Tab-separated table of C-alpha atoms and ligand atoms in Angstrom:
chain	number	residue	atom	x	y	z
A	1082	MET	CA	44.080	105.942	19.994
A	1083	ASN	CA	47.359	104.466	18.682
A	1084	LYS	CA	46.685	104.902	14.986
A	1085	VAL	CA	44.570	107.539	13.293
A	1086	ARG	CA	41.995	106.060	10.893
A	1087	ILE	CA	41.791	108.381	7.889
A	1088	GLY	CA	39.396	108.630	4.945
A	1089	VAL	CA	40.482	110.657	1.900
A	1090	VAL	CA	37.868	112.603	-0.078
A	1091	GLY	CA	38.927	113.266	-3.684
A	1092	LEU	CA	41.507	111.236	-5.591
A	1093	GLY	CA	42.414	113.644	-8.390
A	1094	ARG	CA	45.674	115.421	-9.211
A	1095	LEU	CA	46.490	116.006	-5.530
A	1096	GLY	CA	44.102	113.648	-3.715
A	1097	PHE	CA	45.862	110.494	-4.882
A	1098	THR	CA	49.209	111.898	-3.679
A	1099	HIS	CA	47.755	112.577	-0.210
A	1100	ALA	CA	46.248	109.068	-0.108
A	1101	GLU	CA	49.571	107.559	-1.187
A	1102	ASN	CA	51.438	109.563	1.475
A	1103	ILE	CA	49.024	108.452	4.192
A	1104	ARG	CA	49.295	104.829	3.057
A	1105	PHE	CA	53.085	104.652	2.650
A	1106	HIS	CA	54.820	107.668	4.222
A	1107	THR	CA	52.978	108.686	7.410
A	1108	LYS	CA	53.581	107.208	10.855
A	1109	ASN	CA	50.784	106.168	13.237
A	1110	THR	CA	47.979	106.204	10.730
A	1111	ASN	CA	45.928	103.915	8.516
A	1112	LEU	CA	44.293	104.831	5.233
A	1113	VAL	CA	41.002	103.036	5.770
A	1114	ALA	CA	38.710	104.575	3.142
A	1115	VAL	CA	38.650	106.702	0.017
A	1116	CYS	CA	35.915	108.609	-1.780
A	1117	SER	CA	35.716	109.870	-5.351
A	1118	HIS	CA	33.070	110.438	-8.010
A	1119	SER	CA	35.299	108.558	-10.449
A	1120	LEU	CA	35.101	104.778	-10.634
A	1121	GLU	CA	38.454	104.724	-12.416
A	1122	GLU	CA	40.133	106.575	-9.522
A	1123	LEU	CA	38.533	104.253	-6.956
A	1124	THR	CA	39.791	101.213	-8.866
A	1125	LYS	CA	43.299	102.713	-8.963
A	1126	ALA	CA	43.199	103.302	-5.188
A	1127	ARG	CA	42.036	99.732	-4.603
A	1128	GLU	CA	44.804	98.300	-6.814
A	1129	LYS	CA	47.724	100.601	-5.918
A	1130	LEU	CA	46.958	101.432	-2.285
A	1131	GLY	CA	45.089	98.314	-1.222
A	1132	VAL	CA	42.093	100.292	0.096
A	1133	THR	CA	38.985	98.127	0.141
A	1134	ASN	CA	36.520	100.693	1.511
A	1135	CYS	CA	35.810	102.768	-1.585
A	1136	PHE	CA	32.853	105.179	-1.725
A	1137	LYS	CA	31.245	107.462	-4.281
A	1138	SER	CA	29.958	109.997	-1.732
A	1139	ILE	CA	31.329	111.486	1.486
A	1140	LYS	CA	28.092	110.742	3.334
A	1141	ASP	CA	28.259	107.043	2.404
A	1142	MET	CA	31.894	106.948	3.512
A	1143	ILE	CA	31.222	108.512	6.910
A	1144	SER	CA	28.159	106.387	7.630
A	1145	GLY	CA	29.773	103.260	6.189
A	1146	ILE	CA	33.059	103.026	8.098
A	1147	LYS	CA	34.518	104.114	11.437
A	1148	LEU	CA	36.934	107.008	10.938
A	1149	ASP	CA	38.881	109.371	13.219
A	1150	ALA	CA	39.729	111.929	10.555
A	1151	VAL	CA	39.191	112.997	6.953
A	1152	VAL	CA	41.510	114.586	4.425
A	1153	LEU	CA	39.451	116.726	2.032
A	1154	VAL	CA	40.923	117.055	-1.463
A	1155	SER	CA	37.709	117.673	-3.367
A	1156	PRO	CA	37.191	120.749	-5.605
A	1157	SER	CA	37.508	124.005	-3.654
A	1158	LYS	CA	33.798	124.932	-3.788
A	1159	HIS	CA	33.005	121.901	-1.559
A	1160	HIS	CA	35.633	122.553	1.135
A	1161	ALA	CA	33.574	124.628	3.569
A	1162	GLU	CA	30.429	122.521	3.446
A	1163	GLN	CA	32.358	119.251	3.709
A	1164	SER	CA	34.558	120.613	6.546
A	1165	SER	CA	31.500	121.643	8.580
A	1166	TYR	CA	29.752	118.351	7.883
A	1167	CYS	CA	32.759	116.262	8.975
A	1168	LEU	CA	33.322	118.393	12.085
A	1169	GLN	CA	29.661	117.904	13.045
A	1170	GLU	CA	30.202	114.163	12.625
A	1171	GLY	CA	32.929	114.435	15.284
A	1172	LEU	CA	35.884	113.964	12.920
A	1173	HIS	CA	39.233	115.740	12.789
A	1174	VAL	CA	39.608	117.544	9.458
A	1175	PHE	CA	42.494	118.294	7.125
A	1176	CYS	CA	41.196	120.536	4.338
A	1177	GLU	CA	43.125	121.416	1.193
A	1178	LYS	CA	43.508	125.085	0.340
A	1179	PRO	CA	41.568	127.299	-0.115
A	1180	LEU	CA	39.412	127.074	3.018
A	1181	ALA	CA	36.481	128.216	0.861
A	1182	THR	CA	35.787	130.249	-2.229
A	1183	THR	CA	33.712	132.885	-0.389
A	1184	ILE	CA	34.357	134.686	2.892
A	1185	GLU	CA	30.894	133.825	4.211
A	1186	ALA	CA	31.665	130.120	3.762
A	1187	CYS	CA	35.076	130.520	5.474
A	1188	LYS	CA	33.383	132.138	8.456
A	1189	GLU	CA	30.884	129.280	8.720
A	1190	VAL	CA	33.794	126.860	9.212
A	1191	GLU	CA	35.362	129.164	11.805
A	1192	LYS	CA	32.020	129.276	13.676
A	1193	GLU	CA	31.797	125.482	13.625
A	1194	LEU	CA	35.315	125.240	15.052
A	1195	ILE	CA	34.581	127.533	17.992
A	1196	LYS	CA	32.029	124.929	19.125
A	1197	ARG	CA	34.594	122.120	18.752
A	1198	PRO	CA	37.941	123.130	20.304
A	1199	PHE	CA	39.031	119.510	20.772
A	1200	GLN	CA	38.767	118.536	17.131
A	1201	VAL	CA	41.892	119.181	15.076
A	1202	PHE	CA	41.464	121.320	11.983
A	1203	MET	CA	44.312	121.903	9.570
A	1204	LEU	CA	44.520	123.726	6.266
A	1205	GLY	CA	46.753	122.572	3.402
A	1206	PHE	CA	49.116	125.544	3.040
A	1207	MET	CA	51.898	123.020	2.498
A	1208	ARG	CA	54.615	125.535	1.638
A	1209	ARG	CA	54.789	126.324	5.366
A	1210	TYR	CA	56.003	122.713	5.833
A	1211	ASP	CA	58.678	122.824	3.125
A	1212	PRO	CA	62.169	122.711	4.719
A	1213	SER	CA	63.398	125.800	2.809
A	1214	TYR	CA	60.365	127.921	3.735
A	1215	LEU	CA	60.664	126.777	7.367
A	1216	TYR	CA	64.334	127.764	7.367
A	1217	ALA	CA	63.546	131.178	5.876
A	1218	LYS	CA	60.885	131.753	8.533
A	1219	LYS	CA	63.381	130.860	11.279
A	1220	CYS	CA	65.906	133.367	9.873
A	1221	ILE	CA	63.286	136.120	9.730
A	1222	ASP	CA	61.995	135.419	13.238
A	1223	ALA	CA	65.596	135.467	14.534
A	1224	GLY	CA	66.003	138.970	13.045
A	1225	LYS	CA	68.647	137.909	10.513
A	1226	ILE	CA	67.228	139.983	7.641
A	1227	GLY	CA	66.323	142.987	9.773
A	1228	ARG	CA	62.889	144.413	9.083
A	1229	PRO	CA	61.136	142.537	6.229
A	1230	ILE	CA	59.965	145.138	3.724
A	1231	LEU	CA	59.033	143.212	0.559
A	1232	TYR	CA	57.559	139.803	-0.233
A	1233	ARG	CA	57.854	138.725	-3.870
A	1234	GLY	CA	56.186	135.480	-4.925
A	1235	TYR	CA	56.042	133.787	-8.329
A	1236	SER	CA	53.817	130.721	-8.669
A	1237	VAL	CA	53.593	129.430	-12.214
A	1238	ASP	CA	52.339	126.095	-13.524
A	1239	PRO	CA	53.942	124.572	-16.602
A	1240	ASN	CA	52.082	125.149	-19.844
A	1241	SER	CA	52.398	121.405	-20.401
A	1242	SER	CA	49.757	120.843	-17.679
A	1243	ILE	CA	47.276	123.323	-19.174
A	1244	GLU	CA	44.816	120.603	-20.199
A	1245	GLY	CA	44.185	119.589	-16.563
A	1246	ALA	CA	44.147	123.237	-15.446
A	1247	LEU	CA	41.525	124.125	-18.065
A	1248	LYS	CA	39.419	121.122	-17.092
A	1249	TYR	CA	39.476	122.352	-13.481
A	1250	ALA	CA	39.061	126.069	-14.391
A	1251	ALA	CA	35.259	126.183	-14.011
A	1252	GLN	CA	35.574	125.014	-10.394
A	1253	SER	CA	38.788	126.856	-9.472
A	1254	SER	CA	37.172	130.260	-8.712
A	1255	GLY	CA	40.064	131.932	-10.528
A	1256	GLN	CA	43.826	132.237	-10.429
A	1257	PHE	CA	44.005	134.390	-7.308
A	1258	ILE	CA	42.073	131.976	-5.098
A	1259	ASP	CA	43.403	128.831	-6.746
A	1260	MET	CA	47.106	129.636	-7.065
A	1261	ALA	CA	48.049	133.033	-5.598
A	1262	VAL	CA	46.311	132.128	-2.313
A	1263	HIS	CA	49.553	130.331	-1.298
A	1264	ASP	CA	51.490	133.585	-1.749
A	1265	PHE	CA	48.888	135.654	0.103
A	1266	ASP	CA	49.291	133.227	2.998
A	1267	LEU	CA	53.100	133.316	2.876
A	1268	ALA	CA	53.201	137.113	2.619
A	1269	ARG	CA	51.137	137.381	5.849
A	1270	TRP	CA	53.303	134.688	7.484
A	1271	PHE	CA	56.656	136.236	6.611
A	1272	LEU	CA	55.687	139.908	6.954
A	1273	LYS	CA	53.650	139.293	10.130
A	1274	ALA	CA	51.036	141.830	9.073
A	1275	GLU	CA	47.746	142.198	7.228
A	1276	PRO	CA	47.476	143.996	3.876
A	1277	THR	CA	45.672	147.331	3.712
A	1278	SER	CA	45.388	147.785	-0.057
A	1279	ILE	CA	45.635	145.725	-3.228
A	1280	TYR	CA	45.744	146.357	-6.968
A	1281	ALA	CA	45.593	143.455	-9.412
A	1282	ILE	CA	46.070	143.149	-13.160
A	1283	GLY	CA	46.502	140.358	-15.694
A	1284	GLY	CA	45.166	138.872	-18.900
A	1285	CYS	CA	44.797	135.911	-21.231
A	1286	TYR	CA	48.161	135.884	-22.983
A	1287	LEU	CA	48.156	132.333	-24.347
A	1288	HIS	CA	44.822	130.744	-23.414
A	1289	GLU	CA	41.761	132.780	-24.369
A	1290	GLU	CA	39.619	130.042	-22.759
A	1291	TYR	CA	40.099	131.737	-19.372
A	1292	LYS	CA	38.075	134.749	-20.592
A	1293	GLN	CA	34.820	132.774	-20.225
A	1294	PHE	CA	35.596	132.521	-16.484
A	1295	LYS	CA	36.510	136.260	-16.307
A	1296	ASP	CA	39.979	135.053	-15.358
A	1297	GLY	CA	43.484	135.404	-16.796
A	1298	ASP	CA	46.119	132.803	-17.590
A	1299	ASN	CA	48.693	135.119	-15.974
A	1300	VAL	CA	47.825	137.608	-13.221
A	1301	SER	CA	49.659	139.746	-10.695
A	1302	ALA	CA	48.957	141.866	-7.634
A	1303	LEU	CA	50.649	144.625	-5.689
A	1304	LEU	CA	49.899	144.937	-1.966
A	1305	LYS	CA	50.707	147.354	0.851
A	1306	PHE	CA	50.654	146.119	4.468
A	1307	GLU	CA	49.701	147.789	7.750
A	1308	ASN	CA	53.374	147.812	8.822
A	1309	ASP	CA	54.280	149.559	5.513
A	1310	ALA	CA	55.763	146.391	3.977
A	1311	MET	CA	55.038	145.619	0.298
A	1312	ALA	CA	54.248	142.503	-1.700
A	1313	PHE	CA	54.341	141.669	-5.384
A	1314	ILE	CA	52.676	138.435	-6.437
A	1315	PHE	CA	52.601	136.787	-9.862
A	1316	ALA	CA	50.595	133.653	-10.701
A	1317	GLY	CA	50.477	131.977	-14.080
A	1318	ARG	CA	49.729	128.882	-16.093
A	1319	THR	CA	52.150	129.142	-18.982
A	1320	ALA	CA	55.747	128.528	-17.837
A	1321	ALA	CA	57.690	126.916	-20.667
A	1322	HIS	CA	60.267	125.303	-18.368
A	1323	GLY	CA	58.179	123.636	-15.633
A	1324	TYR	CA	56.611	124.269	-12.226
A	1325	ASN	CA	58.126	127.526	-11.009
A	1326	VAL	CA	57.600	128.619	-7.417
A	1327	GLU	CA	59.991	131.366	-6.501
A	1328	THR	CA	59.942	133.493	-3.352
A	1329	GLU	CA	61.954	136.466	-2.149
A	1330	ILE	CA	61.789	138.322	1.141
A	1331	VAL	CA	63.729	141.571	1.154
A	1332	GLY	CA	64.749	142.906	4.560
A	1333	THR	CA	66.626	145.984	5.750
A	1334	LYS	CA	69.715	143.859	6.560
A	1335	ALA	CA	69.503	140.945	4.116
A	1336	THR	CA	67.441	139.299	1.409
A	1337	LEU	CA	66.262	135.684	1.319
A	1338	ARG	CA	65.484	133.850	-1.907
A	1339	ILE	CA	63.864	130.434	-2.184
A	1340	GLY	CA	63.951	128.645	-5.524
A	1341	SER	CA	65.171	131.672	-7.467
A	1342	VAL	CA	66.348	129.200	-10.102
A	1343	PRO	CA	63.655	126.515	-9.993
A	1344	GLN	CA	65.366	123.156	-9.990
A	1345	LYS	CA	64.512	119.471	-9.847
A	1346	ASN	CA	67.689	118.630	-7.880
A	1347	LEU	CA	71.347	119.708	-7.602
A	1348	VAL	CA	72.439	118.117	-10.901
A	1349	GLU	CA	73.793	120.364	-13.638
A	1350	ILE	CA	73.929	118.991	-17.186
A	1351	LEU	CA	76.880	120.240	-19.239
A	1352	ASP	CA	76.484	119.332	-22.909
A	1353	ILE	CA	76.739	120.657	-26.459
A	1354	ASN	CA	74.056	123.288	-25.678
A	1355	GLY	CA	75.816	124.660	-22.615
A	1356	VAL	CA	74.920	124.167	-18.934
A	1357	LYS	CA	71.415	123.140	-17.941
A	1358	LYS	CA	69.463	122.499	-14.721
A	1359	GLU	CA	66.253	120.515	-14.958
A	1360	CYS	CA	63.094	121.831	-13.344
A	1361	SER	CA	60.308	120.088	-11.353
A	1362	GLN	CA	57.252	119.624	-13.545
A	1363	SER	CA	54.472	119.571	-10.959
A	1364	PHE	CA	53.463	120.670	-7.465
A	1365	ASN	CA	53.570	117.008	-6.373
A	1366	GLU	CA	57.236	116.812	-7.354
A	1367	ARG	CA	58.447	120.202	-6.027
A	1368	PHE	CA	56.598	119.940	-2.714
A	1369	GLU	CA	56.862	116.176	-2.140
A	1370	THR	CA	58.451	116.629	1.309
A	1371	ALA	CA	56.086	119.437	2.311
A	1372	PHE	CA	53.003	117.346	1.458
A	1373	ARG	CA	54.354	114.484	3.568
A	1374	ASN	CA	55.346	116.759	6.464
A	1375	GLU	CA	51.955	118.474	6.656
A	1376	ILE	CA	50.012	115.180	6.812
A	1377	GLN	CA	52.413	113.882	9.486
A	1378	GLU	CA	51.824	117.105	11.453
A	1379	PHE	CA	48.034	116.608	11.156
A	1380	VAL	CA	48.306	113.052	12.523
A	1381	ASP	CA	50.711	114.140	15.299
A	1382	CYS	CA	48.338	116.945	16.315
A	1383	ILE	CA	45.476	114.426	16.669
A	1384	LEU	CA	47.560	112.000	18.732
A	1385	GLU	CA	49.134	114.719	20.870
A	1386	LYS	CA	45.811	116.554	21.313
A	1387	ARG	CA	47.069	119.920	20.062
A	1388	GLN	CA	46.182	122.291	17.200
A	1389	PRO	CA	48.489	123.026	14.235
A	1390	GLU	CA	50.069	126.443	13.750
A	1391	ILE	CA	47.897	127.178	10.693
A	1392	LYS	CA	44.443	128.224	11.850
A	1393	ALA	CA	41.192	128.309	9.917
A	1394	HIS	CA	41.400	132.097	10.311
A	1395	ASP	CA	44.578	132.103	8.190
A	1396	GLY	CA	42.464	130.442	5.489
A	1397	THR	CA	39.768	133.091	5.838
A	1398	ARG	CA	42.316	135.905	5.556
A	1399	ALA	CA	44.049	134.380	2.505
A	1400	SER	CA	40.689	133.755	0.790
A	1401	TYR	CA	39.597	137.312	1.566
A	1402	ILE	CA	42.748	138.799	0.018
A	1403	ALA	CA	42.307	136.533	-3.013
A	1404	GLU	CA	38.665	137.590	-3.369
A	1405	MET	CA	39.668	141.266	-3.248
A	1406	ALA	CA	42.451	140.645	-5.786
A	1407	THR	CA	39.907	139.033	-8.121
A	1408	LYS	CA	37.579	142.021	-7.680
A	1409	SER	CA	40.416	144.469	-8.357
A	1410	PHE	CA	41.439	142.511	-11.472
A	1411	LYS	CA	37.869	142.466	-12.820
A	1412	ASN	CA	37.131	146.152	-12.071
A	1413	ASN	CA	40.635	147.498	-12.667
A	1414	ASN	CA	40.790	149.510	-9.444
A	1415	LEU	CA	42.794	149.768	-6.245
A	1416	ILE	CA	40.951	148.273	-3.274
A	1417	LYS	CA	41.354	149.352	0.341
A	1418	LEU	CA	41.068	146.310	2.583
B	57	NAD	N1	48.305	122.564	-2.087
B	57	NAD	C1	48.451	122.624	-3.396
B	57	NAD	O1	49.441	123.106	-3.920
B	57	NAD	C2	47.355	122.093	-4.272
B	57	NAD	C3	47.670	121.575	-5.527
B	57	NAD	C4	46.629	121.071	-6.294
B	57	NAD	C5	45.330	121.079	-5.819
B	57	NAD	N2	45.066	121.598	-4.592
B	57	NAD	C6	43.677	121.642	-4.084
B	57	NAD	O2	43.164	120.313	-4.002
B	57	NAD	C7	41.796	120.294	-4.368
B	57	NAD	C8	41.594	119.259	-5.461
B	57	NAD	O3	42.321	119.641	-6.583
B	57	NAD	P1	42.719	118.585	-7.717
B	57	NAD	O4	43.576	119.322	-8.644
B	57	NAD	O5	43.215	117.331	-7.096
B	57	NAD	O6	41.264	118.337	-8.363
B	57	NAD	P2	40.798	117.182	-9.372
B	57	NAD	O7	39.711	117.749	-10.188
B	57	NAD	O8	41.972	116.564	-10.036
B	57	NAD	O9	40.181	116.069	-8.382
B	57	NAD	C9	38.985	116.313	-7.664
B	57	NAD	C10	38.583	115.008	-6.961
B	57	NAD	O10	37.456	115.303	-6.129
B	57	NAD	C11	36.408	114.342	-6.404
B	57	NAD	N3	35.134	115.034	-6.171
B	57	NAD	C12	34.491	115.932	-6.967
B	57	NAD	N4	33.368	116.371	-6.354
B	57	NAD	C13	33.296	115.730	-5.159
B	57	NAD	C14	32.363	115.755	-4.095
B	57	NAD	N5	31.281	116.540	-4.119
B	57	NAD	N6	32.597	114.946	-3.028
B	57	NAD	C15	33.673	114.141	-2.994
B	57	NAD	N7	34.609	114.076	-3.975
B	57	NAD	C16	34.412	114.859	-5.043
B	57	NAD	C17	36.623	113.927	-7.843
B	57	NAD	O11	36.024	112.665	-8.079
B	57	NAD	C18	38.160	113.877	-7.894
B	57	NAD	O12	38.587	112.646	-7.347
B	57	NAD	C19	41.439	121.714	-4.774
B	57	NAD	O13	40.772	122.351	-3.742
B	57	NAD	C20	42.763	122.394	-5.036
B	57	NAD	O14	42.753	123.780	-4.700
B	57	NAD	C21	46.050	122.085	-3.801
C-alpha cells in the first residue's frame, strides 16, 4: 500500500477539519469518501474538498467503496459501536475522543482489538501531538522537573460558541467526558500513575439549560494518584476571552506551564486601552498543528505496520475517570477508584 484510502465519518465542528487535513495536509493518503447525516455538510465536502463518494450512513460507505481506514468523528455515543464495526470489516480505525461514553462499551472495543493486533487503532487525544505538550513530556521524562507532584488543567470553551455546545449537549454525556477527558488523559500521561480518588463539584453559573442534562456549565475535580501526586481539573463553557486550554505540571525541582496566558500568536497589541494579546477562539485554531500531526501519525502507523503510543486502554481509563467524576458531581461525594 503506497497511499492510505480514508473515509471520514461525521463532518461537523471537528469532522470537517479532519477531512480537510486528510485532503490537504497529510502525506501518503487519499480522502476517498465522507459520511454525514447532513446533506448540507455532504455538499460542502463535495464542493470544498472534491470528494465524490458521499454517503448518509457508515454501512453504505463501507459497502460502497474500497477503504483502508476510517476516521470516526461522529457523536461520542456512536464511537464504540462504529469502531467495533469498522474493525470487524478489516479497517484501520482512528476514533475521536472519548473512546466511549460507558466503560462497558470501551471494553468491547478493547476486546475487539485483542483479536486484531495487525489493525491500527488510534484515539484522538490530540493534545499529546501538540509541540508544546510533547516538549513538556520530554522534559518530565528527562527528569528536568524532578518528581511531578501536581497536574493542573483548565479547559474552557468560549461563551461565544455556546449555541453549538448546547445543541450538542444532549449527546455529549456531560462536561467531564466531553471536555475534561483530555485533562484526565494528560494527568495520567504526565504523572505516570492512575488516580485512586476523585471529588467533583460544579454548577450552572450562566446557562441553566445544562440542568436538564444533570450537568454544569463549569465543573471541576480534585484527584489523588497512587504515587501520591495530585491533580486539579477545571472545565467550562463560558470563557469571555476565547478558547482557554491551560496546563501546569508542578515538580519537586521545577514547574512547567503550557498556555498560561492563552494566545492566538506572539503578537502584542499596544493601543489606547493598554497592551493586549488576542486569544484563539476554537479548538480547531488552538490545536491546528496537533490535529494535523495526529492524523499523519495514524497514516504513518498504517504504512509502517506499527501501533501508536495512545492505546485503546488509555481511552478506557480516561472515560472511567470521567464517569466517576460525573458520579461524584451528581452525588456530591468523594469516590475511591
Ligand atoms: N479532540 C477534540 O478536542 C474534539 C473537539 C470537538 C469534538 N470532538 C469529538 O468529535 C466528535 C464529533 O463532535 P462535533 O463537535 O464535530 O459534533 P457535530 O455534532 O458538530 O457533528 C457530528 C457529525 O456526525 C454526523 N453523525 C451523527 N450521527 C451519525 C451516525 N450515526 N453515523 C455517522 N455520522 C453521524 C453528523 O451528521 C455530523 O456530521 C465528538 O465525539 C467529540 O467528542 C473532539
